[in-house]
Amino acid sequence: MQLIDGKATATAIKAEIAEEVKQIVANGGKQPHLAAVLVGHDGGSETYVKNKVLACEACGFKSTLIRYEADITEEELLACVDKLNKDEDVDGFIVQLPLPKHIDEQKIIEAIDYRKDVDGFHPINVGRMAIGLPCFISATPLGIITLLKRYGIETSGKKCVILGRSNIVGKPMAQLMMQKQYGDATVTVCHSRSQTLKEECREADIIIAAIGKPNFVTADMVKDGAVIVDVGTTRVPDATRKSGFRLNGDVDFENVAPKCSYITPVPGGVGPMTICSLMKNTLAAGKKEYYK
Ligand code: NAP
C-alpha cells in the first residue's frame, strides 16, 4: 500500500507556481491577484479562507480578503461581486460558501464574471468542463486528477466508482474521470438512493468517496489492490484534541488501507490539493490562459 501524500504534492506544486510567478514578474508581467469574500464567521469557512490567503503568499500572489457580517443583504453582496468583476487588478475571486440562508447562492455564483470564476462554479465553466474545453475546473476534482497523475496511477479503461453527486465534487469528478483527456475511465456514480452501492464498490479499481459520512467505506466494500481517494472531511468530537474535534474521512482507513494499492489519508490527502488547485486556477486567470 502506498500513501498518497497530498500535503507534499501541494507544497511542491505551490513552489512550482511561485517560481513561475517570479519569472512573470521578472519579465515585467503582473503579479496574479486573488480576492476572497467571506460572509459571517463560520469556523470551517474562516479556516479555509485563512489557508487560501496563506497559499497565495506561498505562491507569490497578491491576495485581498473582503469580510462581511452574516446580515449582509443579497443586493450588497451582488454589488461587491460587480465591483470585483470590474476591478482590473483582480484576476480571480471566490465567494466562500456556504452563504447565509437569506442569500441565493446560485444567484451569486452566476453574477461572478466567468473569466474570474477561479472556483469553477459558474455554469459557463461547468459547461465547458463537461465538453472538454479549456476553463476553470472546480478545485477538489482538479486536485484529485492532479494527484492521480503525479503518482502515475493508471486510470484509462479502469472501473471508477464515485460516491456522491454534489455539484462541487461528485458530478465534476465523474465528468473528469470519464473524459479521455483526464481519467478516461468507466465511471459509475452512486448516491443515497443507489441500491447496488456495495456491489459497485467491490468491483471498482478506483473509488472516490465524497459523501461526508465517516468510515462509510469499509474493508468488505473494497477489492484487493484498489485505489482509494477519500474526499470526506467530517468534524467528529475528539476530547484528545485542543480544538475538541478531528477530521474524519469517508473511508475506514485503518481496515481499508492494507487492501489498497494507493490511498489518500484524511487529513493530508485531498484537502491540501483543493487549495493548491485554486492557486493553479488563479495563475491561469493571471495569465489569461483560458479567457482574454
Ligand atoms: P454534499 O453536497 O452533502 O453531497 C453528499 C453526497 O453524498 C450526495 O450526493 C448524497 O446523495 C451522497 N450521500 C449522502 N449519504 C449517502 C449514503 N449513505 N450513501 C450514499 N450516498 C450518500 O457533500 P459534498 O459537498 O460533495 O462533500 C462531500 C464530503 O467531502 C464532505 O465531507 C465534505 O466536507 C468533503 N469535502 C472535502 C473537500 C476537500 O477539499 N477535502 C472539498 C469539498 C468537500 P444524494 O444526492 O442522494 O443526497
Short mmCIF file of C-alpha atoms and ligand atoms in Angstrom, two decimals:
data_model
loop_
_atom_site.label_atom_id
_atom_site.label_comp_id
_atom_site.label_asym_id
_atom_site.label_seq_id
_atom_site.Cartn_x
_atom_site.Cartn_y
_atom_site.Cartn_z
CA MET A 1 0.00 0.00 0.00
CA GLN A 2 1.29 3.44 -0.88
CA LEU A 3 0.02 6.54 0.85
CA ILE A 4 -0.83 9.42 -1.50
CA ASP A 5 0.71 12.46 0.16
CA GLY A 6 -1.46 15.40 -0.83
CA LYS A 7 0.33 17.77 1.51
CA ALA A 8 3.77 17.14 0.00
CA THR A 9 2.38 17.22 -3.55
CA ALA A 10 0.59 20.51 -2.90
CA THR A 11 3.74 22.04 -1.38
CA ALA A 12 5.74 21.01 -4.45
CA ILE A 13 3.15 22.45 -6.85
CA LYS A 14 2.94 25.73 -4.91
CA ALA A 15 6.75 26.03 -5.16
CA GLU A 16 6.50 25.48 -8.93
CA ILE A 17 3.81 28.16 -9.16
CA ALA A 18 5.95 30.57 -7.08
CA GLU A 19 8.85 30.00 -9.46
CA GLU A 20 6.65 30.78 -12.46
CA VAL A 21 5.28 33.92 -10.79
CA LYS A 22 8.84 35.07 -10.12
CA GLN A 23 9.62 34.68 -13.83
CA ILE A 24 6.45 36.50 -14.86
CA VAL A 25 7.22 39.45 -12.57
CA ALA A 26 10.91 39.47 -13.60
CA ASN A 27 9.75 39.78 -17.21
CA GLY A 28 7.60 42.78 -16.35
CA GLY A 29 4.33 40.85 -16.05
CA LYS A 30 1.62 41.29 -13.46
CA GLN A 31 1.57 39.52 -10.08
CA PRO A 32 -1.60 37.34 -10.02
CA HIS A 33 -4.22 38.70 -7.62
CA LEU A 34 -6.86 36.57 -5.86
CA ALA A 35 -9.67 38.16 -3.85
CA ALA A 36 -11.77 36.18 -1.37
CA VAL A 37 -15.13 37.26 0.01
CA LEU A 38 -16.04 35.85 3.42
CA VAL A 39 -19.53 36.35 4.82
CA GLY A 40 -20.11 35.70 8.54
CA HIS A 41 -17.89 33.82 10.99
CA ASP A 42 -18.41 30.11 10.28
CA GLY A 43 -15.44 28.25 11.80
CA GLY A 44 -14.83 26.00 8.79
CA SER A 45 -15.07 28.89 6.29
CA GLU A 46 -12.70 31.04 8.39
CA THR A 47 -10.12 28.23 8.31
CA TYR A 48 -10.50 27.60 4.57
CA VAL A 49 -10.15 31.29 3.71
CA LYS A 50 -7.16 31.70 6.04
CA ASN A 51 -5.46 28.75 4.33
CA LYS A 52 -6.22 30.20 0.91
CA VAL A 53 -4.61 33.52 1.86
CA LEU A 54 -1.54 31.64 3.19
CA ALA A 55 -1.35 29.63 -0.03
CA CYS A 56 -1.39 32.91 -2.01
CA GLU A 57 1.63 34.06 -0.02
CA ALA A 58 3.43 30.76 -0.74
CA CYS A 59 2.74 31.20 -4.46
CA GLY A 60 3.80 34.85 -4.60
CA PHE A 61 0.27 36.07 -5.38
CA LYS A 62 -1.34 39.23 -4.15
CA SER A 63 -4.45 38.46 -2.10
CA THR A 64 -7.31 40.54 -0.77
CA LEU A 65 -9.76 39.37 1.87
CA ILE A 66 -13.14 41.11 1.94
CA ARG A 67 -15.24 40.41 5.04
CA TYR A 68 -18.93 40.98 5.67
CA GLU A 69 -21.14 40.25 8.62
CA ALA A 70 -23.75 37.48 8.20
CA ASP A 71 -26.56 40.03 7.91
CA ILE A 72 -25.29 41.49 4.61
CA THR A 73 -28.13 41.71 2.09
CA GLU A 74 -28.11 39.88 -1.22
CA GLU A 75 -28.05 43.24 -3.03
CA GLU A 76 -24.96 44.36 -1.10
CA LEU A 77 -23.17 41.10 -1.87
CA LEU A 78 -24.13 41.36 -5.55
CA ALA A 79 -22.73 44.90 -5.57
CA CYS A 80 -19.45 43.55 -4.15
CA VAL A 81 -19.33 40.88 -6.88
CA ASP A 82 -19.98 43.54 -9.51
CA LYS A 83 -17.14 45.68 -8.15
CA LEU A 84 -14.73 42.73 -8.23
CA ASN A 85 -15.85 41.84 -11.76
CA LYS A 86 -14.89 45.34 -12.86
CA ASP A 87 -11.67 45.66 -10.83
CA GLU A 88 -8.90 45.29 -13.39
CA ASP A 89 -6.30 44.43 -10.77
CA VAL A 90 -8.26 41.38 -9.55
CA ASP A 91 -7.56 38.37 -11.79
CA GLY A 92 -9.83 35.95 -9.98
CA PHE A 93 -12.04 35.82 -6.92
CA ILE A 94 -14.10 33.49 -4.80
CA VAL A 95 -17.13 33.95 -2.60
CA GLN A 96 -16.65 31.40 0.19
CA LEU A 97 -19.61 29.02 0.51
CA PRO A 98 -21.89 28.30 2.28
CA LEU A 99 -23.66 31.66 2.43
CA PRO A 100 -26.34 32.62 4.98
CA LYS A 101 -29.78 31.21 4.13
CA HIS A 102 -31.27 34.58 3.06
CA ILE A 103 -28.80 34.80 0.17
CA ASP A 104 -29.39 32.84 -3.03
CA GLU A 105 -26.03 31.10 -3.61
CA GLN A 106 -26.74 30.27 -7.23
CA LYS A 107 -27.57 33.91 -7.95
CA ILE A 108 -24.20 34.98 -6.51
CA ILE A 109 -22.32 32.27 -8.45
CA GLU A 110 -23.96 33.34 -11.71
CA ALA A 111 -23.19 37.02 -11.04
CA ILE A 112 -19.44 36.29 -10.99
CA ASP A 113 -17.71 37.03 -14.30
CA TYR A 114 -16.89 33.51 -15.55
CA ARG A 115 -13.46 34.79 -16.64
CA LYS A 116 -12.67 35.45 -12.96
CA ASP A 117 -14.51 32.41 -11.55
CA VAL A 118 -11.45 30.55 -10.19
CA ASP A 119 -13.72 28.23 -8.15
CA GLY A 120 -15.10 26.95 -11.46
CA PHE A 121 -18.71 27.03 -10.22
CA HIS A 122 -20.20 29.33 -12.88
CA PRO A 123 -22.40 27.43 -15.38
CA ILE A 124 -20.15 28.54 -18.26
CA ASN A 125 -17.13 26.91 -16.63
CA VAL A 126 -19.14 23.84 -15.61
CA GLY A 127 -20.47 23.50 -19.18
CA ARG A 128 -17.09 24.00 -20.81
CA MET A 129 -15.57 21.44 -18.44
CA ALA A 130 -18.30 18.95 -19.36
CA ILE A 131 -17.42 19.15 -23.06
CA GLY A 132 -13.67 19.24 -22.51
CA LEU A 133 -12.98 22.90 -23.34
CA PRO A 134 -10.34 24.99 -21.54
CA CYS A 135 -11.87 26.53 -18.40
CA PHE A 136 -11.57 26.86 -14.65
CA ILE A 137 -12.21 23.40 -13.19
CA SER A 138 -13.68 23.02 -9.71
CA ALA A 139 -10.75 22.80 -7.27
CA THR A 140 -11.39 19.49 -5.48
CA PRO A 141 -11.88 17.33 -8.61
CA LEU A 142 -8.94 19.08 -10.30
CA GLY A 143 -6.80 18.36 -7.23
CA ILE A 144 -7.71 14.67 -7.35
CA ILE A 145 -6.93 14.39 -11.07
CA THR A 146 -3.58 16.08 -10.40
CA LEU A 147 -2.79 13.66 -7.54
CA LEU A 148 -3.60 10.59 -9.64
CA LYS A 149 -1.42 11.92 -12.45
CA ARG A 150 1.52 12.86 -10.21
CA TYR A 151 1.51 9.39 -8.65
CA GLY A 152 1.44 7.78 -12.10
CA ILE A 153 -1.79 5.92 -11.27
CA GLU A 154 -3.29 4.34 -14.38
CA THR A 155 -6.93 5.34 -14.81
CA SER A 156 -7.52 4.72 -18.51
CA GLY A 157 -10.06 1.94 -19.03
CA LYS A 158 -10.35 1.30 -15.29
CA LYS A 159 -13.63 0.97 -13.42
CA CYS A 160 -14.10 4.03 -11.23
CA VAL A 161 -16.90 4.36 -8.68
CA ILE A 162 -17.71 7.81 -7.37
CA LEU A 163 -19.72 8.07 -4.16
CA GLY A 164 -21.71 11.34 -4.07
CA ARG A 165 -23.23 13.53 -6.76
CA SER A 166 -22.82 17.09 -5.46
CA ASN A 167 -22.21 19.95 -7.87
CA ILE A 168 -18.81 20.74 -6.37
CA VAL A 169 -17.33 17.24 -6.06
CA GLY A 170 -19.27 14.19 -7.27
CA LYS A 171 -20.63 15.48 -10.60
CA PRO A 172 -17.49 17.26 -11.87
CA MET A 173 -15.38 14.32 -10.65
CA ALA A 174 -17.48 11.93 -12.72
CA GLN A 175 -17.15 14.20 -15.76
CA LEU A 176 -13.38 14.38 -15.47
CA MET A 177 -12.84 10.69 -14.77
CA MET A 178 -14.96 9.87 -17.83
CA GLN A 179 -13.21 12.25 -20.23
CA LYS A 180 -10.49 10.92 -22.48
CA GLN A 181 -8.06 13.75 -21.68
CA TYR A 182 -8.31 13.23 -17.90
CA GLY A 183 -9.43 9.92 -16.38
CA ASP A 184 -10.53 8.02 -19.48
CA ALA A 185 -12.21 5.58 -17.08
CA THR A 186 -15.52 3.72 -16.97
CA VAL A 187 -17.44 5.68 -14.40
CA THR A 188 -20.30 4.75 -12.06
CA VAL A 189 -21.83 7.35 -9.75
CA CYS A 190 -23.58 6.21 -6.55
CA HIS A 191 -25.67 8.31 -4.16
CA SER A 192 -28.08 7.94 -1.27
CA ARG A 193 -30.69 6.17 -3.43
CA SER A 194 -28.30 3.68 -5.06
CA GLN A 195 -29.36 0.11 -4.35
CA THR A 196 -26.20 -1.65 -5.50
CA LEU A 197 -23.60 0.70 -4.00
CA LYS A 198 -21.67 -2.00 -2.15
CA GLU A 199 -21.58 -4.30 -5.18
CA GLU A 200 -20.40 -1.45 -7.42
CA CYS A 201 -17.62 -0.60 -4.96
CA ARG A 202 -16.46 -4.22 -4.74
CA GLU A 203 -15.85 -4.24 -8.50
CA ALA A 204 -14.10 -0.87 -8.61
CA ASP A 205 -10.43 -0.35 -9.47
CA ILE A 206 -10.74 3.20 -8.16
CA ILE A 207 -13.17 4.50 -5.50
CA ILE A 208 -13.58 8.23 -4.95
CA ALA A 209 -15.66 8.79 -1.81
CA ALA A 210 -17.34 12.19 -1.36
CA ILE A 211 -20.40 11.76 0.80
CA GLY A 212 -19.50 13.16 4.23
CA LYS A 213 -20.24 10.02 6.27
CA PRO A 214 -17.32 8.99 8.50
CA ASN A 215 -15.94 5.47 7.87
CA PHE A 216 -18.71 4.69 5.34
CA VAL A 217 -16.39 2.72 3.03
CA THR A 218 -15.45 -0.45 4.88
CA ALA A 219 -12.93 -3.16 4.01
CA ASP A 220 -15.60 -5.58 2.75
CA MET A 221 -16.53 -3.00 0.05
CA VAL A 222 -13.03 -2.76 -1.39
CA LYS A 223 -11.31 -5.22 -3.71
CA ASP A 224 -7.64 -6.05 -3.27
CA GLY A 225 -5.34 -3.58 -4.97
CA ALA A 226 -7.94 -0.83 -5.39
CA VAL A 227 -7.05 2.86 -5.42
CA ILE A 228 -8.98 4.83 -2.77
CA VAL A 229 -9.45 8.59 -2.78
CA ASP A 230 -11.15 9.91 0.35
CA VAL A 231 -12.70 13.37 -0.07
CA GLY A 232 -14.78 13.26 3.11
CA THR A 233 -13.94 15.66 5.90
CA THR A 234 -16.41 15.41 8.74
CA ARG A 235 -15.65 17.04 12.09
CA VAL A 236 -16.06 14.40 14.80
CA PRO A 237 -15.73 15.17 18.52
CA ASP A 238 -12.31 14.27 19.92
CA ALA A 239 -11.53 15.19 23.51
CA THR A 240 -7.80 14.48 22.99
CA ARG A 241 -7.51 17.44 20.57
CA LYS A 242 -7.12 21.05 21.60
CA SER A 243 -9.84 22.03 19.11
CA GLY A 244 -12.17 19.36 20.55
CA PHE A 245 -12.62 17.68 17.16
CA ARG A 246 -10.75 15.87 14.42
CA LEU A 247 -11.40 15.47 10.71
CA ASN A 248 -12.68 12.07 9.70
CA GLY A 249 -12.79 10.75 6.14
CA ASP A 250 -15.49 8.69 4.44
CA VAL A 251 -13.20 5.64 4.47
CA ASP A 252 -12.45 3.29 7.37
CA PHE A 253 -8.76 3.96 6.79
CA GLU A 254 -7.36 1.51 9.33
CA ASN A 255 -9.04 -1.54 7.83
CA VAL A 256 -9.22 -0.44 4.18
CA ALA A 257 -5.62 0.76 3.74
CA PRO A 258 -3.99 -2.71 3.96
CA LYS A 259 -6.09 -3.87 0.96
CA CYS A 260 -5.27 -0.92 -1.33
CA SER A 261 -2.56 -0.19 -3.83
CA TYR A 262 -2.89 3.55 -3.09
CA ILE A 263 -4.93 5.52 -0.58
CA THR A 264 -5.27 9.18 0.45
CA PRO A 265 -5.22 9.97 4.18
CA VAL A 266 -7.55 12.43 5.94
CA PRO A 267 -6.22 14.98 6.68
CA GLY A 268 -3.27 15.47 4.33
CA GLY A 269 -4.74 13.93 1.18
CA VAL A 270 -7.34 15.70 -0.95
CA GLY A 271 -7.69 18.80 1.28
CA PRO A 272 -4.31 20.45 0.57
CA MET A 273 -4.73 19.65 -3.16
CA THR A 274 -8.03 21.55 -3.26
CA ILE A 275 -6.36 24.79 -2.20
CA CYS A 276 -3.42 24.10 -4.49
CA SER A 277 -5.83 23.76 -7.44
CA LEU A 278 -7.38 27.12 -6.59
CA MET A 279 -3.85 28.54 -6.85
CA LYS A 280 -3.41 26.84 -10.24
CA ASN A 281 -6.65 28.41 -11.42
CA THR A 282 -5.55 31.82 -10.13
CA LEU A 283 -2.27 31.56 -12.00
CA ALA A 284 -4.21 30.65 -15.16
CA ALA A 285 -6.51 33.64 -14.55
CA GLY A 286 -3.48 35.94 -14.13
CA LYS A 287 -2.03 34.62 -17.41
CA LYS A 288 -5.43 34.92 -19.14
CA GLU A 289 -4.85 31.31 -20.14
CA TYR A 290 -8.47 30.38 -20.83
CA TYR A 291 -10.22 33.70 -21.46
CA LYS A 292 -8.97 37.06 -22.74
P1 NAP B 1 -22.93 17.04 -0.24
O1 NAP B 1 -23.27 18.20 -1.10
O2 NAP B 1 -23.54 16.91 1.10
O3 NAP B 1 -23.23 15.72 -1.07
C1 NAP B 1 -23.14 14.46 -0.47
C2 NAP B 1 -23.45 13.40 -1.49
O4 NAP B 1 -23.31 12.14 -0.84
C3 NAP B 1 -24.87 13.48 -2.04
O5 NAP B 1 -24.86 13.22 -3.42
C4 NAP B 1 -25.61 12.37 -1.27
O6 NAP B 1 -26.61 11.72 -2.02
C5 NAP B 1 -24.48 11.37 -1.03
N1 NAP B 1 -24.76 10.56 0.15
C6 NAP B 1 -25.08 11.00 1.40
N2 NAP B 1 -25.28 9.95 2.21
C7 NAP B 1 -25.11 8.84 1.47
C8 NAP B 1 -25.19 7.46 1.74
N3 NAP B 1 -25.48 6.99 2.96
N4 NAP B 1 -24.96 6.60 0.73
C9 NAP B 1 -24.66 7.06 -0.49
N5 NAP B 1 -24.56 8.35 -0.83
C10 NAP B 1 -24.77 9.23 0.15
O7 NAP B 1 -21.36 16.95 0.02
P2 NAP B 1 -20.08 17.50 -0.79
O8 NAP B 1 -20.06 18.96 -0.74
O9 NAP B 1 -19.95 16.80 -2.09
O10 NAP B 1 -18.95 16.95 0.19
C11 NAP B 1 -18.79 15.58 0.49
C12 NAP B 1 -17.74 15.41 1.56
O11 NAP B 1 -16.50 15.90 1.06
C13 NAP B 1 -17.98 16.22 2.84
O12 NAP B 1 -17.43 15.52 3.93
C14 NAP B 1 -17.18 17.49 2.62
O13 NAP B 1 -16.78 18.10 3.84
C15 NAP B 1 -15.99 16.94 1.87
N6 NAP B 1 -15.29 17.90 1.02
C16 NAP B 1 -13.95 17.95 1.15
C17 NAP B 1 -13.23 18.78 0.35
C18 NAP B 1 -11.75 18.79 0.48
O14 NAP B 1 -11.11 19.67 -0.05
N7 NAP B 1 -11.16 17.83 1.16
C19 NAP B 1 -13.86 19.60 -0.60
C20 NAP B 1 -15.25 19.50 -0.72
C21 NAP B 1 -15.95 18.65 0.09
P3 NAP B 1 -27.97 12.46 -2.51
O15 NAP B 1 -27.56 13.32 -3.67
O16 NAP B 1 -28.84 11.34 -2.89
O17 NAP B 1 -28.45 13.27 -1.34
#
